[in-house]
CSV table of C-alpha atoms in Angstrom, one decimal:
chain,number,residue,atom,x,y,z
H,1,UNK,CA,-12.8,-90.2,-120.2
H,2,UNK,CA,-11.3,-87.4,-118.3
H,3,UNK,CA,-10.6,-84.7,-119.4
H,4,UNK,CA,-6.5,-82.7,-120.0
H,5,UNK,CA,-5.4,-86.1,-119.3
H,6,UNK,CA,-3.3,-88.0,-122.1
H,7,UNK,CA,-4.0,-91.1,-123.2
H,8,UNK,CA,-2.0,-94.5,-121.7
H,9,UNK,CA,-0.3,-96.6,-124.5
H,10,UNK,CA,-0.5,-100.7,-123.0
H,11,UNK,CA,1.2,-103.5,-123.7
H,12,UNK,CA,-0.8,-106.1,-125.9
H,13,UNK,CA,-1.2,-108.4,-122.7
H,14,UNK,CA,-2.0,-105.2,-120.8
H,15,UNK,CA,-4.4,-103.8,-123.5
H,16,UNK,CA,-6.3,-107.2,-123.9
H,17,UNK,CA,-6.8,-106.9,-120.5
H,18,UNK,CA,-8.2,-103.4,-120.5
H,19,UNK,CA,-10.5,-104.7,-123.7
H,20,UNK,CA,-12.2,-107.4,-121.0
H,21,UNK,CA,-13.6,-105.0,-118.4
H,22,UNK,CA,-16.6,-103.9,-119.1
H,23,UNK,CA,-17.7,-100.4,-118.4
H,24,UNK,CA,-18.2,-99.7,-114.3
H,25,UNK,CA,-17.8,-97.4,-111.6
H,26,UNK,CA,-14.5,-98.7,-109.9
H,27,UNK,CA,-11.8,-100.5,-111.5
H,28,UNK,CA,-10.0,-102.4,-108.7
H,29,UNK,CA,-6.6,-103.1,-110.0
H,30,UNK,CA,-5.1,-105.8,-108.5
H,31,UNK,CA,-0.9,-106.0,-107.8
H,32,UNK,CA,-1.5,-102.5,-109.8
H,33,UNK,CA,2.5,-102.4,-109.5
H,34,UNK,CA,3.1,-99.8,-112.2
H,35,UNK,CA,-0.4,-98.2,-112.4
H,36,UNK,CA,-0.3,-98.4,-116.2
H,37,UNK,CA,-3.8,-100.5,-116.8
H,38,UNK,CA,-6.2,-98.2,-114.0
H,39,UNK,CA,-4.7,-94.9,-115.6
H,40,UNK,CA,-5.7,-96.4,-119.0
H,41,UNK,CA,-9.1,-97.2,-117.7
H,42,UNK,CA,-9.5,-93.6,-116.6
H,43,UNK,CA,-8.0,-92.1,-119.5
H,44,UNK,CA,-10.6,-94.0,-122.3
H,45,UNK,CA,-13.4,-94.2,-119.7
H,46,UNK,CA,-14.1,-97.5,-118.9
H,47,UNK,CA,-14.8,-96.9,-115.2
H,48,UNK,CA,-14.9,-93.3,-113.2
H,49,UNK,CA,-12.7,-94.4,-110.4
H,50,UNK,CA,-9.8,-97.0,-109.8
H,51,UNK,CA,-8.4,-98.6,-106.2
H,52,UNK,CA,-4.9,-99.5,-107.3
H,53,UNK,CA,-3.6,-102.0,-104.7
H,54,UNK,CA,-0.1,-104.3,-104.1
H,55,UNK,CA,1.2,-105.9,-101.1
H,56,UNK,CA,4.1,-104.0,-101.1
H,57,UNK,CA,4.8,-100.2,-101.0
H,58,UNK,CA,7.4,-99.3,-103.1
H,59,UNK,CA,5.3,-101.0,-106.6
H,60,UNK,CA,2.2,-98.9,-104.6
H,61,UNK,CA,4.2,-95.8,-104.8
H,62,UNK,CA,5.3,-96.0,-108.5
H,63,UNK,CA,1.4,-96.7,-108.8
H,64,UNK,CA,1.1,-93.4,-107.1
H,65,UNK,CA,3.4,-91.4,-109.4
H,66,UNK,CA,1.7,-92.5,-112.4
H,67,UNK,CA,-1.7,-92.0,-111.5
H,68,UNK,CA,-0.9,-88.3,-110.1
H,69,UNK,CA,-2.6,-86.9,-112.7
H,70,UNK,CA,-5.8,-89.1,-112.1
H,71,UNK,CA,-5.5,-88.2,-108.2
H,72,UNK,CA,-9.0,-87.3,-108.1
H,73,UNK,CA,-10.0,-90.3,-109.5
H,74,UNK,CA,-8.2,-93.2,-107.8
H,75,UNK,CA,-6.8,-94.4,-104.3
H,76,UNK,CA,-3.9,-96.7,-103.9
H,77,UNK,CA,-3.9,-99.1,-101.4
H,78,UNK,CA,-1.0,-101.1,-100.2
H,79,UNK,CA,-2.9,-104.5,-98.6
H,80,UNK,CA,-3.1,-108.3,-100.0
H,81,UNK,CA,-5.0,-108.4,-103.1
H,82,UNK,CA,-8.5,-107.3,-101.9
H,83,UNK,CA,-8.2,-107.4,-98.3
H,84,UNK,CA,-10.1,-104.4,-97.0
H,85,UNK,CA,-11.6,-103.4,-99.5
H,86,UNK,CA,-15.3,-102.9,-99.4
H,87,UNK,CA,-16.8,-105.3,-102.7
H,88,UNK,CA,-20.0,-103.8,-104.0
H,89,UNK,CA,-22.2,-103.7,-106.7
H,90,UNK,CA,-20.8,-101.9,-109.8
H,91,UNK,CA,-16.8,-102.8,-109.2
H,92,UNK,CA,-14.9,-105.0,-111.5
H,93,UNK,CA,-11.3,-105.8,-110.4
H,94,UNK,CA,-8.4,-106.9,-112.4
H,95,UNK,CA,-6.1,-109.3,-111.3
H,96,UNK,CA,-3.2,-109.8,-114.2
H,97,UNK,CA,0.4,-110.8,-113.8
H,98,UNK,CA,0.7,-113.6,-111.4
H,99,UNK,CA,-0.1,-117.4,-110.9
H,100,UNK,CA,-3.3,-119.0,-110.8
H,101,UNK,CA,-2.6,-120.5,-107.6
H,102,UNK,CA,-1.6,-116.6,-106.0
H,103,UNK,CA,-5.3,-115.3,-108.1
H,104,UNK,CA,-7.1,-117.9,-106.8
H,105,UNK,CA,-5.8,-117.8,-102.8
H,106,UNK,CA,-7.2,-113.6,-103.5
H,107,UNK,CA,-10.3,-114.8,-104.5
H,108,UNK,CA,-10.7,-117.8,-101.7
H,109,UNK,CA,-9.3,-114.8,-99.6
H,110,UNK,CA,-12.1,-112.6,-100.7
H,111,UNK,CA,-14.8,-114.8,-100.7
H,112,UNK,CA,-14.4,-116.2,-97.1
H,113,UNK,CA,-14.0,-112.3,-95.9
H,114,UNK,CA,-16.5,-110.4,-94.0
H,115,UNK,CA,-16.2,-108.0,-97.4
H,116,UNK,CA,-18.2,-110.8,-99.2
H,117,UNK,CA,-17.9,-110.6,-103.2
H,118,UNK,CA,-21.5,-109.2,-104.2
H,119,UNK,CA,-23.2,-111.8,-106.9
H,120,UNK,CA,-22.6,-110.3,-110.9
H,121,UNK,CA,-19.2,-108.6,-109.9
H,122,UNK,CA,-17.0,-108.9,-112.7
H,123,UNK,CA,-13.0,-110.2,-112.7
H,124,UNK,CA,-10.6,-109.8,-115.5
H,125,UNK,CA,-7.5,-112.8,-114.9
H,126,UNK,CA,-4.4,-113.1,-116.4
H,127,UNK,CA,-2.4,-116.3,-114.6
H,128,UNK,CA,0.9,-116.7,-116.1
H,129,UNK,CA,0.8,-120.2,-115.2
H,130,UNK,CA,-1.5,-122.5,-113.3
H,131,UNK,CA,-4.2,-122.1,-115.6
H,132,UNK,CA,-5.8,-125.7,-115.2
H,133,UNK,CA,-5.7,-124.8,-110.7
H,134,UNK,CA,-7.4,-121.2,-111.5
H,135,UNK,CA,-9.8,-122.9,-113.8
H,136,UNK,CA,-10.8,-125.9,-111.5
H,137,UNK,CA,-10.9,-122.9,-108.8
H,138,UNK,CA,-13.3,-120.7,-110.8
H,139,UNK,CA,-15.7,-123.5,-111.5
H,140,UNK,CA,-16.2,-124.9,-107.5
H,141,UNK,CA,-16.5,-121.7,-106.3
H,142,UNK,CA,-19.1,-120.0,-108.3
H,143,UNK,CA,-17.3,-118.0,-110.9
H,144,UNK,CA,-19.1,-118.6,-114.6
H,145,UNK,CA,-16.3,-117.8,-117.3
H,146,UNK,CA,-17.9,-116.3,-120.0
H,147,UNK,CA,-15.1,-115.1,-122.5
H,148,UNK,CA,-11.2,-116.1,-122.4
H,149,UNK,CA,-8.7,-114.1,-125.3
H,150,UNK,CA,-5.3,-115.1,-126.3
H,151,UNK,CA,-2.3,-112.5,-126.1
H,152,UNK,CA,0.9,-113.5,-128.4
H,153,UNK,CA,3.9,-110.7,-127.1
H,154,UNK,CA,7.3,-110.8,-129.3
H,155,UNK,CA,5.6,-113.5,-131.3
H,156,UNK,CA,6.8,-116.4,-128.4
H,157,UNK,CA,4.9,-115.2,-124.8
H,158,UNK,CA,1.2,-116.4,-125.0
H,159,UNK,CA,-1.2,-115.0,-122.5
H,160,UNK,CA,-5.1,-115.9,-121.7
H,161,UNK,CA,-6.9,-113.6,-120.2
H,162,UNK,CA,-10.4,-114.5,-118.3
H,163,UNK,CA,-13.4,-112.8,-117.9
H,164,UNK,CA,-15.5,-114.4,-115.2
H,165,UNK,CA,-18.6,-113.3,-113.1
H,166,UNK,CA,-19.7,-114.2,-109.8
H,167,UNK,CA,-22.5,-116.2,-109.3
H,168,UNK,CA,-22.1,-118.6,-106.7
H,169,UNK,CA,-23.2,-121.2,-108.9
H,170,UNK,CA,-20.8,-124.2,-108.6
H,171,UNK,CA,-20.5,-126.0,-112.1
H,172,UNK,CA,-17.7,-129.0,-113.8
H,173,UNK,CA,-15.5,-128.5,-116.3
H,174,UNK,CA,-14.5,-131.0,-118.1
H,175,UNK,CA,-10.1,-132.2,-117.5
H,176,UNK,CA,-9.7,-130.6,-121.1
H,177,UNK,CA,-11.8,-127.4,-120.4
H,178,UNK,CA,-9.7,-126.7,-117.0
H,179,UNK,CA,-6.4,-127.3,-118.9
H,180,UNK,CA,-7.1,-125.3,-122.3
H,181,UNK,CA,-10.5,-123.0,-121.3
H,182,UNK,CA,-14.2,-123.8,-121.8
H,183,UNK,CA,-14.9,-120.9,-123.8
H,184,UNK,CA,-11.1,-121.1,-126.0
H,185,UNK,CA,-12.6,-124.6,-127.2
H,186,UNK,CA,-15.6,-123.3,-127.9
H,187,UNK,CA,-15.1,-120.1,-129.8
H,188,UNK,CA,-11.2,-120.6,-131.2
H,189,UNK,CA,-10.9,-117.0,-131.1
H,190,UNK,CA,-8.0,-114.8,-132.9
H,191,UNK,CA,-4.5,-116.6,-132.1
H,192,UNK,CA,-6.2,-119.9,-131.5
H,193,UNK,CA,-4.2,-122.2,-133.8
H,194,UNK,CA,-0.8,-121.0,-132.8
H,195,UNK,CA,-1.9,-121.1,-128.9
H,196,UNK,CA,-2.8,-124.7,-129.6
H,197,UNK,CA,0.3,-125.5,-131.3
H,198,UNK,CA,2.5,-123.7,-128.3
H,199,UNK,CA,0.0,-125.7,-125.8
H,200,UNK,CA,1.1,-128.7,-127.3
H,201,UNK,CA,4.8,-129.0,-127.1
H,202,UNK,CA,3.9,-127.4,-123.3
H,203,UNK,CA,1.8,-130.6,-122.7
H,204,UNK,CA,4.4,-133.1,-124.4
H,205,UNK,CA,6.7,-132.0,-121.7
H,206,UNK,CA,4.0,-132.5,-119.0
H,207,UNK,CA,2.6,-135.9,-120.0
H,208,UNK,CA,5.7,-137.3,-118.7
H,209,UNK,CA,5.0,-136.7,-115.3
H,210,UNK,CA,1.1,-136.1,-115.8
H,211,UNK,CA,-1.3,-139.2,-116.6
H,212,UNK,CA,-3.8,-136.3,-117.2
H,213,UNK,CA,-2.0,-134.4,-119.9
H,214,UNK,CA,-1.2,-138.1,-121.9
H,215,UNK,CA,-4.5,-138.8,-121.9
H,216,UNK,CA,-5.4,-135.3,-123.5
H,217,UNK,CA,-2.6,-135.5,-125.9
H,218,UNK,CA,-4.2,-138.7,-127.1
H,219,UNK,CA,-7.3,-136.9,-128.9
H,220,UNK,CA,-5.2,-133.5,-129.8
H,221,UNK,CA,-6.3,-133.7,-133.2
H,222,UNK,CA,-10.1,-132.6,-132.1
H,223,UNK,CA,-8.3,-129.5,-131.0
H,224,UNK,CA,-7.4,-127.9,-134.5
């Protein structure tokens, strides 16, 4: 925690987020926009220093005037995701706020970079859709999910947030682990019933144009 530096009130999808990373050195945040999430990471001490980044410069510069007081502490970049930025040992980056398709481009991005991602790097996701592409994505490319939280805002916006390491271990997932998570199946953690119940009407609507989702929808009972 630094010190003289008061402390960041979060949003509950923001805060969830914050709750995932696990103490580090550097805090990349990710689309940073606002720089509300790497001043919070400062604030309580999760990490010592934060690289804000977002593709486009005005969010970067809001980033900037919110983090002024952490100026010693952080850099903000405006770049692609993690384009240029060198990935070592002891980051964990954040990547909350977008699709699963846009976080999962980032990571191919990264990946496939002369910047490779260093094995047991840590990355905290929160897709606002497109959570079966991330999923799929996370599993053929090496990234083991180990916990997944759900977020309820204004009692009708439901967020998951993922924490998933870096292995480069390919594994499966199973149709009904990419759609609803592995470890939300697993564990039925806080929230659980009523993301179930919001997942459902979701996949109603789908199964008319998704074989995949009318199969699922089949067997929902096992779910509750």
């Amino acid at each position: 925690m630094i010190d003289g530096v008061e402390s960041v009130v979060l949003s509950p999808r923001l805060r969830a987020v914050a709750d995932l990373i696990p103490e580090c050195d550097t805090v990349i945040d990710v689309g940073s926009d606002h720089g509300l999430l790497g001043s919070y990471c400062l604030s309580f001490g999760i990490c010592r220093y934060v690289i804000a980044t977002d593709i486009h410069e005005g969010p970067a510069m809001r980033t900037l005037q919110q983090m002024k007081e952490y100026r010693d502490h952080c850099e903000i970049k405006v770049t692609d995701g993690l384009s240029g930025i060198s990935l070592k040992a002891g980051m964990n980056a954040a990547i909350a706020g977008m699709g699963g398709l846009e976080i999962s481009k980032i990571l191919k991005n990264a990946l496939f970079s002369d910047e490779r991602i260093p094995k047991g790097m840590k990355f905290i996701l929160q897709p606002q859709k497109s959570h079966y592409e991330l999923r799929a994505f996370l599993s053929a490319n090496g990234f083991a999910i180990q916990k997944e939280r759900i977020v309820i805002e204004k009692e009708r916006f439901f967020y998951t947030i993922i924490l998933a390491v870096y292995t480069g271990d390919a594994y499966d997932l199973s149709e009904e682990e990419k759609y609803l998570g592995p470890v939300l199946l697993k564990t039925r953690p806080e929230n659980y019933l009523k993301y179930i119940a919001h997942e459902k009407e979701v996949f109603l609507k789908r199964s008319l144009g998704d074989p995949k989702c009318a199969e699922i929808l089949k067997n929902w009972e096992k779910y509750l």
